[in-house]
Coordinates of N, CA and C in Angstrom, one line a residue:
M1 N 13.5 14.3 -11.8 CA 12.5 15.3 -11.2 C 11.5 15.7 -12.2
N2 N 10.2 15.6 -11.8 CA 9.2 16.1 -12.6 C 8.9 17.7 -12.5
E3 N 9.3 18.3 -13.5 CA 9.1 19.7 -13.6 C 7.7 20.3 -13.6
K4 N 6.8 19.4 -14.0 CA 5.4 19.8 -14.1 C 4.8 20.1 -12.7
N5 N 5.2 19.4 -11.7 CA 4.7 19.6 -10.4 C 5.2 20.6 -9.6
P6 N 4.2 21.6 -9.1 CA 4.8 22.6 -8.2 C 5.1 22.2 -6.9
P7 N 5.8 22.9 -6.0 CA 5.9 22.4 -4.6 C 4.6 22.1 -3.9
L8 N 4.8 21.2 -2.9 CA 3.6 20.8 -2.2 C 3.1 21.9 -1.5
S9 N 1.7 21.8 -1.3 CA 1.0 23.0 -0.7 C 0.5 22.6 0.6
E10 N -0.3 23.5 1.3 CA -1.0 23.2 2.5 C -1.8 22.0 2.4
T11 N -2.4 21.6 1.5 CA -3.2 20.4 1.3 C -2.3 19.1 1.6
F12 N -1.2 19.1 1.2 CA -0.3 18.0 1.6 C -0.1 18.0 3.1
Q13 N 0.2 19.1 3.6 CA 0.5 19.2 5.0 C -0.6 18.9 5.8
Q14 N -1.9 19.1 5.5 CA -3.0 18.8 6.2 C -3.2 17.2 6.1
A15 N -3.0 16.7 5.0 CA -3.1 15.3 4.7 C -2.1 14.6 5.6
L16 N -0.9 15.1 5.7 CA 0.1 14.4 6.6 C -0.3 14.5 8.1
N17 N -0.8 15.7 8.5 CA -1.2 15.9 9.8 C -2.4 14.8 10.2
F18 N -3.4 14.8 9.2 CA -4.5 13.8 9.4 C -4.1 12.4 9.6
A19 N -3.2 12.0 8.6 CA -2.7 10.6 8.5 C -2.0 10.3 9.9
A20 N -1.2 11.2 10.4 CA -0.5 11.1 11.7 C -1.4 10.9 12.9
E21 N -2.5 11.7 12.8 CA -3.5 11.7 13.9 C -4.2 10.3 13.8
L22 N -4.7 9.9 12.6 CA -5.4 8.7 12.4 C -4.6 7.4 12.8
H23 N -3.4 7.4 12.4 CA -2.5 6.2 12.6 C -1.6 6.2 13.8
R24 N -1.8 7.3 14.7 CA -0.8 7.5 15.8 C -0.5 6.2 16.6
G25 N -1.4 5.4 17.0 CA -1.2 4.3 17.9 C -1.0 3.0 17.1
Q26 N -0.9 3.0 15.8 CA -0.7 1.8 15.1 C 0.7 1.4 14.7
I27 N 1.0 0.2 14.8 CA 2.4 -0.3 14.4 C 2.3 -1.3 13.2
R28 N 3.4 -1.6 12.6 CA 3.5 -2.5 11.4 C 3.5 -3.9 12.0
K29 N 3.0 -4.8 11.1 CA 3.0 -6.3 11.4 C 4.4 -6.7 11.8
N30 N 4.5 -7.7 12.7 CA 5.7 -8.3 13.2 C 6.9 -7.4 13.7
N31 N 6.6 -6.2 14.0 CA 7.6 -5.4 14.6 C 7.0 -4.3 15.3
Q32 N 7.7 -3.4 15.9 CA 7.3 -2.2 16.6 C 7.5 -0.9 15.9
I33 N 7.6 -1.0 14.6 CA 7.8 0.3 13.8 C 6.5 1.0 13.7
P34 N 6.4 2.3 13.9 CA 5.2 3.1 13.8 C 4.6 3.0 12.4
Y35 N 3.4 2.8 12.2 CA 2.6 2.7 11.0 C 2.9 3.8 10.0
L36 N 3.1 5.0 10.7 CA 3.3 6.2 9.8 C 4.6 6.0 9.0
S37 N 5.5 5.3 9.4 CA 6.7 5.1 8.5 C 6.3 4.4 7.1
H38 N 5.3 3.6 7.1 CA 4.8 2.9 5.8 C 4.1 4.0 5.0
L39 N 3.4 4.8 5.6 CA 2.6 5.8 4.9 C 3.6 6.9 4.2
L40 N 4.6 7.2 5.0 CA 5.7 8.0 4.5 C 6.5 7.4 3.3
G41 N 6.8 6.1 3.4 CA 7.5 5.4 2.4 C 6.7 5.3 1.2
V42 N 5.4 5.0 1.3 CA 4.5 4.9 0.0 C 4.5 6.2 -0.6
T43 N 4.3 7.4 0.2 CA 4.3 8.7 -0.4 C 5.5 9.1 -1.1
S44 N 6.7 8.7 -0.5 CA 8.0 9.0 -1.0 C 8.0 8.5 -2.5
L45 N 7.7 7.1 -2.6 CA 7.7 6.4 -3.9 C 6.8 7.1 -4.9
V46 N 5.6 7.5 -4.5 CA 4.7 8.2 -5.3 C 5.3 9.4 -5.9
L47 N 5.9 10.2 -5.0 CA 6.5 11.5 -5.5 C 7.7 11.3 -6.4
E48 N 8.4 10.3 -6.1 CA 9.7 10.0 -6.8 C 9.3 9.5 -8.3
C49 N 8.1 8.9 -8.3 CA 7.6 8.5 -9.6 C 6.8 9.5 -10.4
G50 N 7.0 10.8 -10.0 CA 6.3 11.8 -10.6 C 4.9 12.1 -10.3
G51 N 4.4 11.6 -9.2 CA 3.0 11.7 -8.7 C 2.7 13.1 -8.4
T52 N 1.5 13.4 -8.6 CA 0.9 14.7 -8.3 C 0.7 14.9 -6.8
E53 N 0.4 16.1 -6.4 CA 0.1 16.4 -5.0 C -1.0 15.6 -4.4
S54 N -2.1 15.5 -5.3 CA -3.3 14.8 -4.9 C -2.9 13.2 -4.8
E55 N -2.1 12.8 -5.6 CA -1.7 11.3 -5.5 C -0.8 11.1 -4.2
A56 N 0.0 12.0 -3.8 CA 0.8 12.0 -2.8 C 0.0 12.1 -1.4
A57 N -1.0 13.0 -1.4 CA -1.9 13.0 -0.3 C -2.7 11.8 -0.1
A58 N -3.1 11.3 -1.2 CA -3.9 9.9 -1.1 C -2.9 8.9 -0.7
A59 N -1.7 8.9 -1.0 CA -0.7 7.9 -0.5 C -0.7 7.9 0.9
L60 N -0.6 9.2 1.5 CA -0.6 9.3 3.0 C -1.8 8.7 3.7
L61 N -3.0 8.8 3.0 CA -4.2 8.4 3.6 C -4.8 7.1 3.0
H62 N -3.8 6.3 2.2 CA -4.4 5.1 1.5 C -4.9 4.1 2.4
D63 N -4.6 4.0 3.6 CA -4.9 2.8 4.6 C -6.0 3.4 5.7
A64 N -6.3 4.7 5.6 CA -7.1 5.2 6.6 C -8.5 4.7 6.7
V65 N -9.2 4.4 5.5 CA -10.5 3.8 5.5 C -10.5 2.4 6.0
E66 N -9.6 1.6 5.5 CA -9.4 0.1 6.0 C -9.2 0.1 7.5
D67 N -8.2 0.8 8.0 CA -7.7 0.6 9.3 C -8.4 1.7 10.4
Q68 N -8.9 2.7 9.9 CA -9.3 3.9 10.9 C -10.7 4.3 10.7
G69 N -11.7 3.5 10.6 CA -13.0 4.1 10.6 C -14.0 3.8 9.5
G70 N -13.5 3.2 8.5 CA -14.3 2.7 7.4 C -15.0 3.9 6.5
R71 N -16.2 3.7 6.2 CA -16.9 4.7 5.1 C -16.9 6.1 5.8
E72 N -17.1 6.2 7.1 CA -17.2 7.5 7.9 C -15.7 8.2 7.6
T73 N -14.6 7.5 7.7 CA -13.4 8.2 7.4 C -13.2 8.5 6.0
L74 N -13.8 7.8 5.0 CA -13.9 8.2 3.6 C -14.5 9.4 3.4
L75 N -15.7 9.5 4.1 CA -16.6 10.8 3.9 C -15.7 12.0 4.7
E76 N -15.0 11.7 5.6 CA -14.2 12.8 6.2 C -13.1 13.2 5.3
I77 N -12.5 12.2 4.6 CA -11.4 12.6 3.6 C -12.0 13.5 2.4
Q78 N -13.2 13.0 2.1 CA -13.8 13.6 1.0 C -14.1 15.2 1.4
H79 N -14.6 15.3 2.6 CA -14.9 16.6 3.1 C -13.7 17.5 3.2
R80 N -12.7 17.0 3.8 CA -11.4 17.8 4.0 C -10.5 18.0 2.8
F81 N -10.5 16.9 1.8 CA -9.5 17.0 0.8 C -10.2 17.0 -0.6
G82 N -11.4 16.7 -0.7 CA -12.1 16.7 -2.0 C -12.2 15.4 -2.7
E83 N -12.9 15.3 -3.8 CA -13.4 14.1 -4.6 C -12.1 13.5 -5.0
E84 N -11.2 14.2 -5.7 CA -10.1 13.5 -6.4 C -9.3 12.6 -5.4
I85 N -8.9 13.1 -4.2 CA -8.1 12.4 -3.2 C -9.0 11.2 -2.7
A86 N -10.2 11.6 -2.3 CA -11.1 10.6 -1.7 C -11.3 9.4 -2.8
A87 N -11.3 9.6 -4.0 CA -11.5 8.6 -5.1 C -10.4 7.7 -5.1
I88 N -9.1 8.3 -5.0 CA -7.8 7.5 -5.0 C -7.8 6.5 -3.7
V89 N -8.1 7.2 -2.6 CA -8.2 6.4 -1.3 C -9.2 5.3 -1.5
E90 N -10.3 5.6 -2.0 CA -11.3 4.5 -2.1 C -10.9 3.4 -3.0
G91 N -10.2 3.8 -4.1 CA -9.8 2.7 -5.1 C -8.7 1.8 -4.4
C92 N -8.0 2.4 -3.4 CA -6.9 1.6 -2.7 C -7.5 0.8 -1.6
T93 N -8.7 0.9 -1.3 CA -9.3 0.2 -0.1 C -10.0 -1.0 -0.5
D94 N -9.7 -2.2 0.3 CA -10.3 -3.3 0.0 C -11.4 -3.9 1.1
A95 N -11.5 -3.0 2.1 CA -12.5 -3.4 3.1 C -13.0 -2.1 3.9
Y96 N -14.2 -2.0 4.3 CA -14.8 -0.9 4.9 C -15.3 -1.2 6.4
T97 N -15.1 -2.4 6.7 CA -15.7 -2.9 7.9 C -14.6 -3.7 8.8
I98 N -14.9 -3.7 10.1 CA -14.1 -4.5 11.0 C -15.2 -5.4 11.7
P99 N -15.0 -6.7 11.7 CA -13.9 -7.4 11.0 C -14.0 -7.3 9.6
K100 N -12.8 -7.4 8.9 CA -12.9 -7.4 7.3 C -13.5 -8.7 6.8
P101 N -14.0 -8.6 5.6 CA -14.5 -9.9 4.9 C -13.4 -10.8 4.8
P102 N -13.7 -12.1 4.5 CA -12.7 -13.2 4.3 C -11.6 -12.7 3.3
W103 N -10.4 -13.1 3.7 CA -9.2 -12.6 3.2 C -9.1 -12.9 1.6
R104 N -9.3 -14.1 1.2 CA -9.1 -14.5 -0.2 C -10.1 -13.8 -1.1
A105 N -11.4 -13.7 -0.7 CA -12.5 -13.2 -1.5 C -12.1 -11.7 -1.7
R106 N -11.7 -11.1 -0.6 CA -11.4 -9.6 -0.6 C -10.3 -9.3 -1.5
K107 N -9.3 -10.1 -1.4 CA -8.1 -9.9 -2.3 C -8.4 -10.1 -3.9
E108 N -9.2 -11.1 -4.0 CA -9.6 -11.4 -5.4 C -10.4 -10.2 -6.0
K109 N -11.2 -9.6 -5.2 CA -12.1 -8.6 -5.6 C -11.2 -7.3 -5.8
Y110 N -10.2 -7.1 -4.9 CA -9.3 -6.0 -5.1 C -8.5 -6.1 -6.3
L111 N -8.0 -7.3 -6.6 CA -7.1 -7.6 -7.8 C -8.1 -7.3 -9.1
H112 N -9.3 -7.6 -9.0 CA -10.1 -7.5 -10.3 C -10.4 -5.9 -10.4
S113 N -10.6 -5.2 -9.3 CA -10.8 -3.8 -9.4 C -9.6 -2.9 -9.9
L114 N -8.4 -3.5 -9.6 CA -7.2 -2.9 -10.2 C -7.1 -2.9 -11.7
G115 N -7.7 -4.0 -12.3 CA -7.7 -4.0 -13.7 C -8.3 -2.9 -14.5
S116 N -9.3 -2.3 -13.8 CA -9.9 -1.0 -14.4 C -9.8 0.3 -13.6
A117 N -8.9 0.2 -12.7 CA -8.6 1.4 -11.8 C -8.0 2.6 -12.6
S118 N -8.1 3.8 -12.1 CA -7.5 5.0 -12.7 C -6.0 4.8 -12.6
P119 N -5.3 5.5 -13.4 CA -3.8 5.5 -13.3 C -3.3 6.1 -11.9
S120 N -4.1 6.9 -11.3 CA -3.7 7.3 -9.9 C -3.8 6.4 -8.9
V121 N -5.0 5.5 -9.0 CA -5.1 4.4 -8.0 C -4.0 3.4 -8.2
R122 N -3.8 3.0 -9.4 CA -2.7 2.0 -9.7 C -1.4 2.6 -9.3
L123 N -1.0 3.9 -9.4 CA 0.3 4.3 -9.0 C 0.3 4.2 -7.4
V124 N -0.6 4.6 -6.7 CA -0.5 4.6 -5.2 C -0.5 3.1 -4.8
S125 N -1.4 2.3 -5.4 CA -1.4 0.9 -5.1 C 0.0 0.2 -5.4
L126 N 0.6 0.6 -6.4 CA 1.9 0.1 -6.8 C 2.9 0.5 -5.7
A127 N 2.9 1.8 -5.3 CA 3.9 2.2 -4.3 C 3.6 1.5 -3.0
D128 N 2.4 1.3 -2.7 CA 2.1 0.5 -1.5 C 2.5 -0.9 -1.4
K129 N 2.4 -1.5 -2.5 CA 2.8 -2.9 -2.6 C 4.4 -3.0 -2.8
V130 N 5.0 -2.2 -3.3 CA 6.5 -2.2 -3.3 C 7.0 -1.9 -1.9
H131 N 6.4 -1.0 -1.1 CA 6.9 -0.8 0.2 C 6.5 -2.1 1.2
N132 N 5.3 -2.6 0.9 CA 5.0 -3.8 1.7 C 5.9 -4.9 1.3
A133 N 6.3 -5.1 0.1 CA 7.1 -6.2 -0.4 C 8.5 -6.0 0.2
R134 N 9.0 -4.7 0.2 CA 10.3 -4.6 0.8 C 10.3 -4.9 2.3
S135 N 9.3 -4.5 3.0 CA 9.1 -4.9 4.4 C 9.1 -6.3 4.7
L136 N 8.4 -7.0 3.8 CA 8.2 -8.4 3.9 C 9.6 -9.2 3.7
H137 N 10.3 -8.8 2.6 CA 11.6 -9.3 2.2 C 12.5 -9.0 3.5
R138 N 12.6 -8.0 4.2 CA 13.4 -7.6 5.3 C 13.1 -8.5 6.4
D139 N 11.8 -8.7 6.7 CA 11.3 -9.4 7.9 C 11.6 -10.9 7.7
L140 N 11.6 -11.4 6.4 CA 11.9 -12.8 6.1 C 13.5 -13.0 6.4
L141 N 14.2 -12.0 6.0 CA 15.7 -12.1 6.3 C 16.0 -12.1 7.8
T142 N 15.4 -11.3 8.4 CA 15.7 -11.0 9.9 C 14.9 -11.9 10.8
C143 N 13.7 -12.3 10.4 CA 13.0 -13.1 11.4 C 12.6 -14.6 11.0
G144 N 12.8 -14.8 9.6 CA 12.5 -16.1 9.1 C 11.2 -16.5 8.8
E145 N 10.9 -17.7 8.7 CA 9.5 -18.3 8.4 C 8.4 -17.8 9.4
S146 N 8.8 -17.5 10.6 CA 7.8 -17.2 11.6 C 6.9 -16.0 11.2
I147 N 7.4 -15.2 10.3 CA 6.5 -14.0 10.0 C 5.2 -14.4 9.2
W148 N 5.2 -15.5 8.6 CA 4.0 -15.9 7.9 C 2.7 -15.9 8.8
S149 N 3.0 -16.3 10.0 CA 1.8 -16.3 11.0 C 1.1 -14.9 11.1
E150 N 1.8 -13.8 10.7 CA 1.2 -12.6 10.9 C 0.3 -12.2 9.7
F151 N 0.4 -13.1 8.6 CA -0.4 -12.7 7.4 C -1.7 -13.6 7.3
K152 N -2.8 -13.0 7.2 CA -4.1 -13.8 7.1 C -4.1 -14.8 5.9
G153 N -3.4 -14.5 4.8 CA -3.3 -15.4 3.7 C -2.2 -16.5 3.9
G154 N -1.5 -16.4 4.9 CA -0.4 -17.4 5.3 C 0.6 -17.3 4.1
K155 N 1.6 -18.2 4.0 CA 2.5 -18.2 3.1 C 2.1 -18.3 1.7
E156 N 1.3 -19.3 1.5 CA 0.9 -19.6 0.1 C 0.0 -18.5 -0.5
G157 N -0.9 -18.0 0.4 CA -2.0 -17.0 -0.2 C -1.2 -15.6 -0.3
T158 N -0.2 -15.3 0.6 CA 0.5 -14.0 0.3 C 1.3 -14.1 -0.9
L159 N 2.0 -15.2 -1.2 CA 2.9 -15.3 -2.3 C 1.9 -15.2 -3.6
W160 N 0.8 -15.9 -3.6 CA -0.2 -15.9 -4.8 C -0.5 -14.4 -4.9
Y161 N -0.9 -13.6 -3.9 CA -1.3 -12.3 -3.9 C -0.3 -11.4 -4.5
Y162 N 0.9 -11.5 -4.0 CA 2.0 -10.6 -4.6 C 2.3 -11.0 -6.0
Q163 N 2.4 -12.1 -6.4 CA 2.6 -12.6 -7.8 C 1.5 -12.0 -8.6
S164 N 0.2 -12.1 -8.2 CA -0.8 -11.5 -9.0 C -0.7 -10.1 -9.1
L165 N -0.3 -9.4 -8.2 CA -0.2 -7.9 -8.2 C 0.9 -7.5 -9.1
T166 N 2.0 -8.4 -9.2 CA 3.1 -8.1 -10.2 C 2.6 -8.1 -11.6
E167 N 1.7 -9.0 -11.8 CA 1.2 -9.1 -13.3 C 0.2 -7.9 -13.5
I168 N -0.7 -7.6 -12.5 CA -1.8 -6.6 -12.9 C -1.2 -5.2 -12.9
L169 N -0.2 -4.9 -12.1 CA 0.4 -3.6 -11.9 C 1.6 -3.3 -12.8
N170 N 1.8 -4.2 -13.8 CA 2.9 -4.1 -14.8 C 2.3 -3.5 -16.0
T171 N 2.1 -2.2 -15.9 CA 1.4 -1.4 -17.1 C 2.3 -0.4 -17.9
G172 N 3.5 -0.3 -17.4 CA 4.4 0.8 -18.0 C 4.2 2.2 -17.5
N173 N 3.4 2.3 -16.4 CA 3.1 3.6 -15.9 C 4.2 4.1 -15.1
C174 N 4.9 3.3 -14.3 CA 6.2 3.7 -13.6 C 7.1 2.5 -13.7
P175 N 7.8 2.3 -14.9 CA 8.5 1.0 -15.0 C 9.6 0.7 -14.0
Y176 N 10.2 1.7 -13.5 CA 11.3 1.2 -12.5 C 10.6 0.7 -11.2
L177 N 9.5 1.4 -10.8 CA 8.7 0.8 -9.6 C 8.1 -0.5 -9.9
E178 N 7.6 -0.8 -11.1 CA 7.1 -2.0 -11.5 C 8.1 -3.2 -11.4
R179 N 9.3 -2.8 -11.9 CA 10.5 -3.8 -11.8 C 10.8 -4.0 -10.4
E180 N 10.9 -3.1 -9.6 CA 11.1 -3.2 -8.2 C 10.2 -4.1 -7.5
L181 N 9.0 -4.0 -7.8 CA 8.0 -5.0 -7.2 C 8.3 -6.4 -7.7
G182 N 8.6 -6.6 -9.0 CA 8.8 -7.9 -9.4 C 10.1 -8.4 -8.8
R183 N 11.1 -7.6 -8.6 CA 12.4 -8.1 -8.0 C 12.2 -8.5 -6.6
Y184 N 11.3 -7.7 -5.8 CA 11.1 -8.2 -4.4 C 10.2 -9.4 -4.3
V185 N 9.3 -9.5 -5.2 CA 8.5 -10.8 -5.2 C 9.3 -12.0 -5.6
S186 N 10.1 -11.9 -6.5 CA 11.1 -12.9 -6.9 C 12.0 -13.2 -5.7
W187 N 12.5 -12.3 -5.0 CA 13.3 -12.6 -3.9 C 12.7 -13.2 -2.8
I188 N 11.5 -12.8 -2.6 CA 10.6 -13.4 -1.4 C 10.3 -14.8 -1.8
T189 N 10.0 -15.0 -3.0 CA 9.7 -16.4 -3.6 C 10.8 -17.4 -3.4
E190 N 12.0 -16.8 -3.8 CA 13.2 -17.7 -3.6 C 13.6 -18.0 -2.2
L191 N 13.5 -17.0 -1.4 CA 13.9 -17.1 -0.1 C 12.9 -18.3 0.7
T192 N 11.7 -18.2 0.2 CA 10.8 -19.1 0.8 C 10.9 -20.6 0.3
E193 N 11.2 -20.7 -1.0 CA 11.5 -21.9 -1.5 C 12.8 -22.5 -1.0
Q194 N 13.9 -21.8 -0.7 CA 15.0 -22.2 -0.1 C 14.9 -22.8 1.3
R195 N 13.9 -22.1 2.0 CA 13.7 -22.5 3.5 C 12.7 -23.6 3.6
S196 N 12.0 -24.0 2.5 CA 11.0 -25.1 2.6 C 11.6 -26.5 2.7

């Protein structure tokens, strides 16, 4: 437990309410799980890694710009929650428009940006990728190879992306979470190779 961080304040509650409002009708890929479950999972990982309230609030809102309104939503986050939270959310965002730019170029740009991103952005991104990798592993075990059709990068592109993330996010900032990402990516790769 991180003794430095005080209990969560009204800011966190407001971020939770706003995230629930924005993502109310959204579900996860390949299943009917409410999208909010992902946001809560990422936030839990950030807090368990000693993240600050601002990092936890940004974790709740990390997909809001990409999925729920683009730059207008970013400005709303900045207005409601301030520069620090908005900057973390922006650092976790790889697209501002619908339709999104081409997948590979977008992911390459995002990977490049992570190299010089703030520790806060890297922590929220790491928690996001760990939660996504867990979900992907679970879906591979339960649904099999058919899940790859849900991913814009397909099997090869998605594996490349997660392997790249494992290298870039391995900074010693949160070692156990970094190891967890590596384990899930290894398991996903092994499962995929076994079924090829």
